[in-house]
Short mmCIF file of N, CA and C in Angstrom, two decimals:
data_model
loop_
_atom_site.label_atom_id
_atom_site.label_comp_id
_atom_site.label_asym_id
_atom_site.label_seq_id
_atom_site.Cartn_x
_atom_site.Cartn_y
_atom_site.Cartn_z
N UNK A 15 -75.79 72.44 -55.53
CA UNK A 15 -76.70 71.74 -56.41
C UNK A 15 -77.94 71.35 -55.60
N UNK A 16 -79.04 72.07 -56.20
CA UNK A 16 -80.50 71.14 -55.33
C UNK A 16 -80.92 70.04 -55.25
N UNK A 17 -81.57 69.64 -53.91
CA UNK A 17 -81.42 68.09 -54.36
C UNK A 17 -82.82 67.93 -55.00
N UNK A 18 -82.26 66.38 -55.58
CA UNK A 18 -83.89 65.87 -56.49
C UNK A 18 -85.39 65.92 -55.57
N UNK A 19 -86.04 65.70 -56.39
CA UNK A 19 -87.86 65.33 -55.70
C UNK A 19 -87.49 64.63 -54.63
N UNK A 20 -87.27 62.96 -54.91
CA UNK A 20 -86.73 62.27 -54.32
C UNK A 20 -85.58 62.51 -52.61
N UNK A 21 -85.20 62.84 -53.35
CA UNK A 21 -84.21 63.48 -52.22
C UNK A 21 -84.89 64.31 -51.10
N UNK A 22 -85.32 65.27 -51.15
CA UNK A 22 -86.25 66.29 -50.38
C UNK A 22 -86.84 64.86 -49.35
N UNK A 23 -87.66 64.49 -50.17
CA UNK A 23 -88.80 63.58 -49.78
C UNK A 23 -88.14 62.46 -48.85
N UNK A 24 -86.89 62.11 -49.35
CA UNK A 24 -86.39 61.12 -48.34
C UNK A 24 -85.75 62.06 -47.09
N UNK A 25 -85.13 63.28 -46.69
CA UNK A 25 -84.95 64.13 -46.20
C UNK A 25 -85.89 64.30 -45.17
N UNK A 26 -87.11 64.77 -45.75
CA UNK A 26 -87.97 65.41 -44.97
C UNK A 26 -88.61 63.73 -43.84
N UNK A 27 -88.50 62.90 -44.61
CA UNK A 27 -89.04 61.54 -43.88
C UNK A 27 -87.95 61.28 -42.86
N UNK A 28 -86.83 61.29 -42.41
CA UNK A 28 -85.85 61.49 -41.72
C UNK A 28 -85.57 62.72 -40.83
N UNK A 29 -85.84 63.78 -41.31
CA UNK A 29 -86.80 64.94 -40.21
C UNK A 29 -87.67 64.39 -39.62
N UNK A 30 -88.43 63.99 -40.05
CA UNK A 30 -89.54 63.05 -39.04
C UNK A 30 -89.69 62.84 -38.19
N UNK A 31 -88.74 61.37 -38.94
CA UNK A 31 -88.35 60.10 -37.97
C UNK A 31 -87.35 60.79 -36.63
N UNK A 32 -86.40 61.84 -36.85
CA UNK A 32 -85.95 62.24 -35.99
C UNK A 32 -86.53 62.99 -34.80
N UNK A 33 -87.77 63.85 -35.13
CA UNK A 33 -88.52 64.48 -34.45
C UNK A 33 -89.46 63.57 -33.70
N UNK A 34 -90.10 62.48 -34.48
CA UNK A 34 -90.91 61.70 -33.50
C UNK A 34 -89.66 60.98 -32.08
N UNK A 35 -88.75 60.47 -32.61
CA UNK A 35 -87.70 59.47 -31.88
C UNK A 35 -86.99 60.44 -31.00
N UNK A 36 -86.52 61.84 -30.92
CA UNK A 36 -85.89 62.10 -30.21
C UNK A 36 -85.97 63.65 -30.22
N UNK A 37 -87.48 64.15 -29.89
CA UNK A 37 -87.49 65.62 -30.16
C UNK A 37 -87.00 66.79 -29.36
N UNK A 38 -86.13 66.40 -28.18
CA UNK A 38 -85.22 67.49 -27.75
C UNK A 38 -83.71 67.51 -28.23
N UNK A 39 -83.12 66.28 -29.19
CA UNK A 39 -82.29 66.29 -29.97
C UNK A 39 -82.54 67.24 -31.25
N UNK A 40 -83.45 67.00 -31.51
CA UNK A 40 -83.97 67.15 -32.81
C UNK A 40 -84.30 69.10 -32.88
N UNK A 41 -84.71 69.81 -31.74
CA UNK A 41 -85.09 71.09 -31.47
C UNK A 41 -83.65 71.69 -31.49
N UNK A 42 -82.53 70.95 -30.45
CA UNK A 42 -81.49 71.32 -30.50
C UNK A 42 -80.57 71.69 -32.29
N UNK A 43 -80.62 70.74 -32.73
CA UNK A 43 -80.34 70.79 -34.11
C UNK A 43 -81.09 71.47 -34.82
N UNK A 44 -81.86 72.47 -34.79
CA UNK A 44 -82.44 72.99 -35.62
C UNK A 44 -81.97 74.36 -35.64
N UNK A 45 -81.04 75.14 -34.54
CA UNK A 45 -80.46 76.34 -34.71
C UNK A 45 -81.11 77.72 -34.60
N UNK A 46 -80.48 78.17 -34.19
CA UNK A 46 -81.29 79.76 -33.67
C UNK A 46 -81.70 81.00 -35.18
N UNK A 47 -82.18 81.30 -34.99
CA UNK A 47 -83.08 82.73 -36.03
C UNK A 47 -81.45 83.74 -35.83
N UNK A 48 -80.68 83.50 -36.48
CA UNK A 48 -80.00 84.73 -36.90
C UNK A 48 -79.78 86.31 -36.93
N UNK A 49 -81.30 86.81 -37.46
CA UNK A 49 -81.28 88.12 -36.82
C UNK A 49 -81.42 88.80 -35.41
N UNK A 50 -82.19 87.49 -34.64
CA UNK A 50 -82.40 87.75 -33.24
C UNK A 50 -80.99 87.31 -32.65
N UNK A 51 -80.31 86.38 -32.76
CA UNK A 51 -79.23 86.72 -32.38
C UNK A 51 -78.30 87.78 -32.65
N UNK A 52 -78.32 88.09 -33.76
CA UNK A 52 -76.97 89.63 -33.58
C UNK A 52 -77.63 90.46 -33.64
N UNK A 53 -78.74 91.02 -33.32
CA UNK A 53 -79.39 92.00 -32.38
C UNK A 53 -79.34 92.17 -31.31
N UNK A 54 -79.42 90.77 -30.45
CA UNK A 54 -79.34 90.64 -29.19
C UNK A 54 -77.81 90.87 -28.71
N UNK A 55 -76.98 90.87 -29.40
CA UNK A 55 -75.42 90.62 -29.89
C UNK A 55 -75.04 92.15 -29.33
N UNK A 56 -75.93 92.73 -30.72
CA UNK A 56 -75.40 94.07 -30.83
C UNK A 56 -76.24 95.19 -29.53
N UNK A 57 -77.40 94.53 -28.65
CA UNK A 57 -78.16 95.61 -27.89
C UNK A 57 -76.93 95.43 -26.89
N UNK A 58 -76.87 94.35 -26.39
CA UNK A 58 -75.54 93.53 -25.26
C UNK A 58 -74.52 94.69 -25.44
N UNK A 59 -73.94 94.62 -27.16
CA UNK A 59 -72.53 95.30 -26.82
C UNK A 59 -72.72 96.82 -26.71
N UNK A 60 -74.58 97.73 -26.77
CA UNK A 60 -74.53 99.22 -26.66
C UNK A 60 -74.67 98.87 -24.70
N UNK A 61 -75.30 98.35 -24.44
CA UNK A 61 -75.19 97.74 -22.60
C UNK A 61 -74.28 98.19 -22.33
N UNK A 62 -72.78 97.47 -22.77
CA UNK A 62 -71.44 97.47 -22.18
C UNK A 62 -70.90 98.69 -22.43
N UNK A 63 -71.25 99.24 -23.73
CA UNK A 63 -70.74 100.83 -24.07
C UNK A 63 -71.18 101.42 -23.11
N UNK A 64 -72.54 101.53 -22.46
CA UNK A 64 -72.97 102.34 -21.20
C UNK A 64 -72.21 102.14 -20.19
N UNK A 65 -71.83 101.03 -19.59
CA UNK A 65 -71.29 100.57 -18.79
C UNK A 65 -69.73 101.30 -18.67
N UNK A 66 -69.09 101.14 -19.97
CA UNK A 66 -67.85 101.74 -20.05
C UNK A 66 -67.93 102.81 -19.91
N UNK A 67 -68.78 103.99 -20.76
CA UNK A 67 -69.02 105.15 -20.40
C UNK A 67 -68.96 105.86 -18.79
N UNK A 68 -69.65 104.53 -17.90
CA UNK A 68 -70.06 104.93 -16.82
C UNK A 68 -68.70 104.68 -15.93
N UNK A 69 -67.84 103.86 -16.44
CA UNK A 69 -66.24 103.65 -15.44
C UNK A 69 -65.85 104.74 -16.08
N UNK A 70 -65.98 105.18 -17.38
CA UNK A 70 -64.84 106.35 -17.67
C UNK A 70 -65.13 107.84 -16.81
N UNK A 71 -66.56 107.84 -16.78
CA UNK A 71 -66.88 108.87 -15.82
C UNK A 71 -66.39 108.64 -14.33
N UNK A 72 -66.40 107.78 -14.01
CA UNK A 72 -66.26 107.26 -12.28
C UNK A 72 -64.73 107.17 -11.84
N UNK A 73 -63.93 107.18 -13.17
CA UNK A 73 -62.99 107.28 -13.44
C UNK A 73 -61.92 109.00 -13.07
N UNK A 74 -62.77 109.09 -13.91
CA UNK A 74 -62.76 111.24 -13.83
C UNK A 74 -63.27 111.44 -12.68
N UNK A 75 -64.40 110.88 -11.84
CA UNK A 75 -64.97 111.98 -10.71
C UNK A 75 -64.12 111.16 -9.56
N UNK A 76 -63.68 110.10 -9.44
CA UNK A 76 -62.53 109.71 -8.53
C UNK A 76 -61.25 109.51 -9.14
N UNK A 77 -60.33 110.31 -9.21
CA UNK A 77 -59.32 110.31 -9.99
C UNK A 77 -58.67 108.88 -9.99
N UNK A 78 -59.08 108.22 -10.59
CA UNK A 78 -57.91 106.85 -10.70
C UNK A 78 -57.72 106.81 -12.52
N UNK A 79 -57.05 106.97 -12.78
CA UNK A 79 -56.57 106.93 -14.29
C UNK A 79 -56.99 105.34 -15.10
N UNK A 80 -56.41 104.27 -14.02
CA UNK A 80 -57.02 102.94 -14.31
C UNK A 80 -58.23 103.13 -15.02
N UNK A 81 -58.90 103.25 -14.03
CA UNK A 81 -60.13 102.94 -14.36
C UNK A 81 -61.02 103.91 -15.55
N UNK A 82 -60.81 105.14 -15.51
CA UNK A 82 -60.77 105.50 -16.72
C UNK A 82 -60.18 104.83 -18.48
N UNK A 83 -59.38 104.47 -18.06
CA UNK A 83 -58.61 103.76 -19.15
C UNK A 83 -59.32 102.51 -19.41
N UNK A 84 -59.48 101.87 -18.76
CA UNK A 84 -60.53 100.75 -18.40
C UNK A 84 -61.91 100.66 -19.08
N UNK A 85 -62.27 101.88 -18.50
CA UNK A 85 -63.84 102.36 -19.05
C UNK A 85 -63.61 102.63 -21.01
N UNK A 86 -62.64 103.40 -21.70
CA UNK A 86 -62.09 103.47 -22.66
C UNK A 86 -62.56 102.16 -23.00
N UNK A 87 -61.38 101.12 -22.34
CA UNK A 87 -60.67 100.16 -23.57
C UNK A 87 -62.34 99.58 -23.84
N UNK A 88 -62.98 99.40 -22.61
CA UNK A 88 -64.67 98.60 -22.92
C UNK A 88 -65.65 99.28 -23.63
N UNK A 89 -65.35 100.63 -23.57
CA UNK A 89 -66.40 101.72 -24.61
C UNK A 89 -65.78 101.12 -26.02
N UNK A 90 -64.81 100.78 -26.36
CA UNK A 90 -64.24 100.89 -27.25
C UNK A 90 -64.55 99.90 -28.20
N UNK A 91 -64.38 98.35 -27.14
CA UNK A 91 -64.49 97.09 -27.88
C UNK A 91 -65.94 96.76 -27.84
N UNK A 92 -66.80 97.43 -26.85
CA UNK A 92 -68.55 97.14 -27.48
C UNK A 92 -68.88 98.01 -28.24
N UNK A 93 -68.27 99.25 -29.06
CA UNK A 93 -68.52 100.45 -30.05
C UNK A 93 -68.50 99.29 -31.22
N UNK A 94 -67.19 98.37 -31.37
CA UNK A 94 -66.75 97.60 -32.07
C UNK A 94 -67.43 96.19 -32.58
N UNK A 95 -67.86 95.30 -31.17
CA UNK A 95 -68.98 94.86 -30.94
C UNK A 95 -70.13 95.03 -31.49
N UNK A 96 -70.97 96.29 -31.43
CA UNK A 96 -72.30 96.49 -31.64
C UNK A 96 -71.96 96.83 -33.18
N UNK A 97 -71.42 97.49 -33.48
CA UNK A 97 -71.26 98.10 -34.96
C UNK A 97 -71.03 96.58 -35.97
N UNK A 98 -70.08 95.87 -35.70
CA UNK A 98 -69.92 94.40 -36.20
C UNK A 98 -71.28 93.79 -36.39
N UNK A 99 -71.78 93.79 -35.49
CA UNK A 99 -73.29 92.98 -35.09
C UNK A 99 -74.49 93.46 -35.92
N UNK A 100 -74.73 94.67 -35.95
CA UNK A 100 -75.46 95.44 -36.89
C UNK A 100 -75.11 95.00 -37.89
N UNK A 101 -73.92 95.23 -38.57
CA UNK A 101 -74.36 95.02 -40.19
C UNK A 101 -73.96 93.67 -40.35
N UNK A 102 -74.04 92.73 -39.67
CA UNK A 102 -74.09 90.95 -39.67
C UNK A 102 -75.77 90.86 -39.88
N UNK A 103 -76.51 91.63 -39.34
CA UNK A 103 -77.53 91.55 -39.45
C UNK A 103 -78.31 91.02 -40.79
N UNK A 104 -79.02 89.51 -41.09
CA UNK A 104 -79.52 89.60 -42.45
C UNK A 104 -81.27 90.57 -42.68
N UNK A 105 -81.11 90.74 -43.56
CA UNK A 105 -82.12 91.45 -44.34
C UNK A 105 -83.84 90.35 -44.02
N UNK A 106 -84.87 90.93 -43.68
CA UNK A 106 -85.85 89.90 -43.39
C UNK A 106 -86.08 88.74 -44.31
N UNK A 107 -86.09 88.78 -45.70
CA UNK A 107 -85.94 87.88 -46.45
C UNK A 107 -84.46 87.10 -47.06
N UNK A 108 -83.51 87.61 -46.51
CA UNK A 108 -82.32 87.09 -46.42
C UNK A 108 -82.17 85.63 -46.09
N UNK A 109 -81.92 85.48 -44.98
CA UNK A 109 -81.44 84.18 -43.88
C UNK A 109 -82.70 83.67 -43.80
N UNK A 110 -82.96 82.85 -43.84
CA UNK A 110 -84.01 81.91 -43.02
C UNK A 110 -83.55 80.92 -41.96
N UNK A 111 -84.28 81.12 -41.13
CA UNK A 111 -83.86 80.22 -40.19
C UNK A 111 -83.32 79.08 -40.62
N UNK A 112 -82.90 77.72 -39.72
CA UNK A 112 -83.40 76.63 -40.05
C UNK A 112 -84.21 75.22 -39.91
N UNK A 113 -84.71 76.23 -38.85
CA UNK A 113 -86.15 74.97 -38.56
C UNK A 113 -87.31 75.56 -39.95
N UNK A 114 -87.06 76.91 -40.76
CA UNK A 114 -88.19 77.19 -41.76
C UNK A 114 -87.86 76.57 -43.19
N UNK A 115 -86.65 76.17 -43.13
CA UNK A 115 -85.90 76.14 -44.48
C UNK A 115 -87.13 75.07 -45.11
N UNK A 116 -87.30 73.87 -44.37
CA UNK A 116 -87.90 72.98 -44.86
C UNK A 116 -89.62 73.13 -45.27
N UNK A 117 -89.74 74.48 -44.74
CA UNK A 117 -91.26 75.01 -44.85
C UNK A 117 -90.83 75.44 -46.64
N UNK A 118 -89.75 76.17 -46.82
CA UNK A 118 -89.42 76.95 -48.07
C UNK A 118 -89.37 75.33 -48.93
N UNK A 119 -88.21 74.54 -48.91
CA UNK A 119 -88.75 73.25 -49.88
C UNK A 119 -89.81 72.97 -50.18
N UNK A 120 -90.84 72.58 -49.41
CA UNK A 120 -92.01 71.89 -49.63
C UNK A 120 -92.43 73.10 -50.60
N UNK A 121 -92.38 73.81 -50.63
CA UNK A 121 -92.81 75.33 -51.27
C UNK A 121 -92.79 75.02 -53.23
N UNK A 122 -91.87 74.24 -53.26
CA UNK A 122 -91.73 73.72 -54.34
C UNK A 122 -90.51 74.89 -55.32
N UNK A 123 -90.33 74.62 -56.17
CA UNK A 123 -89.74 75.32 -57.19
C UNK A 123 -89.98 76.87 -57.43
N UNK A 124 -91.40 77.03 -57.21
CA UNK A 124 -91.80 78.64 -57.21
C UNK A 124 -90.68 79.71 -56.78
N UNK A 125 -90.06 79.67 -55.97
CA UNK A 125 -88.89 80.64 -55.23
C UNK A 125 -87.70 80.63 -56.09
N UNK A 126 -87.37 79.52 -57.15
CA UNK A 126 -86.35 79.46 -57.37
C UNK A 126 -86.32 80.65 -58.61
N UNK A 127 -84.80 81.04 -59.09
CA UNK A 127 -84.42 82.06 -60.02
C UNK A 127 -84.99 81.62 -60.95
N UNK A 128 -85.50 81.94 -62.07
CA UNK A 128 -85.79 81.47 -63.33
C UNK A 128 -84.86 80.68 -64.51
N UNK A 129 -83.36 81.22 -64.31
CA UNK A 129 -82.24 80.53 -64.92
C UNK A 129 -81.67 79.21 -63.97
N UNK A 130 -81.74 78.64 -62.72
CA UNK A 130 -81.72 77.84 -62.11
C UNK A 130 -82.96 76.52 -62.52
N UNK A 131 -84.10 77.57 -62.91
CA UNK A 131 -85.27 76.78 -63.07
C UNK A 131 -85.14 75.59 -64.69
N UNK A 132 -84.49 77.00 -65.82
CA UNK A 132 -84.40 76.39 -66.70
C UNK A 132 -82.84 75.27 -66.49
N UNK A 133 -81.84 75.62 -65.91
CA UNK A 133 -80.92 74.40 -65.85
C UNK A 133 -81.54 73.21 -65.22
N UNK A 134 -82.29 73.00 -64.70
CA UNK A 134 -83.01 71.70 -63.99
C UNK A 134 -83.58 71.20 -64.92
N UNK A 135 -84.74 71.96 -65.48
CA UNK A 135 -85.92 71.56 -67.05
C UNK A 135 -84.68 70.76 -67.85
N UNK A 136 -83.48 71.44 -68.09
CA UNK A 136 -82.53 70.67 -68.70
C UNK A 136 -82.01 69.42 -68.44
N UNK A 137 -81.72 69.30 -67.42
CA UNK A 137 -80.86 68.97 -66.83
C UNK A 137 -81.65 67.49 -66.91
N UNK A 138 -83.01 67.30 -66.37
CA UNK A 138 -84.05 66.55 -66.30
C UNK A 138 -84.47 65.55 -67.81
N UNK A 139 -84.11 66.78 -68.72
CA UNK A 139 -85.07 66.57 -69.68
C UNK A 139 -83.09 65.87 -70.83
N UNK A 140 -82.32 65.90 -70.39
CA UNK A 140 -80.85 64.99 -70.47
C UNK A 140 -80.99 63.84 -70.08
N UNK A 141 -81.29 63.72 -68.60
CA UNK A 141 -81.59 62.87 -67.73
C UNK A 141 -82.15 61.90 -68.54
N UNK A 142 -83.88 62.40 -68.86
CA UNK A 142 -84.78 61.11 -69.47
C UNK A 142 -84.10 60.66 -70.83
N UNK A 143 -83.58 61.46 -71.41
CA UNK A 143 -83.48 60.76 -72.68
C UNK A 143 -82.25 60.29 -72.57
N UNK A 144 -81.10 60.21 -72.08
CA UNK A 144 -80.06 58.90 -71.27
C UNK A 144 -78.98 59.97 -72.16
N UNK A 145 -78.32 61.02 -72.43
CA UNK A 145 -77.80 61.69 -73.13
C UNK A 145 -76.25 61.81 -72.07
N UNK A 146 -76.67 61.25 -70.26
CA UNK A 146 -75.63 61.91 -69.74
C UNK A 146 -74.50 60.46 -69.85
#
């Protein structure tokens, strides 16, 4: 449920107050961009696929079976890794961060679905006339 005018407004004044009073608390709580993390997620786990690749070879050109097997099991679980990570990936207009979210509120109602829009008009227009 969205919150009221009101609400936002007392929200965003408490963002504030938190940012003026304690703004390396306040940066911390605001959370990382999503797609840059499981990108970074998923480049990491094609890294380790190289990496494994490269014991499974080193594996074969000095016969130790270990380490071949080795090189496997890590090709295997960053194949697994990176592929996971990729399609975690949101869509550019998907996810929004959430240090932007509050850029999108102030934004006002414009973004919202049109059937969301009319349950509010309702919802509002219940409200004033004391019906609830």
């Amino acid at each position: 449920m969205p919150l009221s005018e009101h609400e936002q407004r007392l929200l965003e004044q408490m963002e504030r107050a938190l940012h003026a009073e304690d703004p390396k608390f306040a940066s911390a709580l605001q959370g990382a961009d999503l797609r840059a993390l499981f990108r970074r997620r998923a480049i990491l786990a094609v890294a380790g696929f190289v990496l494994g690749l490269a014991m499974l070879v080193a594996g074969v050109v000095i016969p130790l079976i270990a380490l071949s097997v080795a090189g496997f099991v890590v090709m295997l679980g960053c194949a697994w890794l990176a592929y996971a990570s990729w399609r975690r990936i949101p869509a550019p207009g998907e996810i929004v961060p959430v240090a932007r979210r509050k850029v999108r509120a102030a934004a006002g109602k414009a973004g919202r679905a049109p059937t969301m829009r009319r349950f509010e008009e309702r919802w509002q227009r219940r409200r004033d006339e004391g019906n609830l």
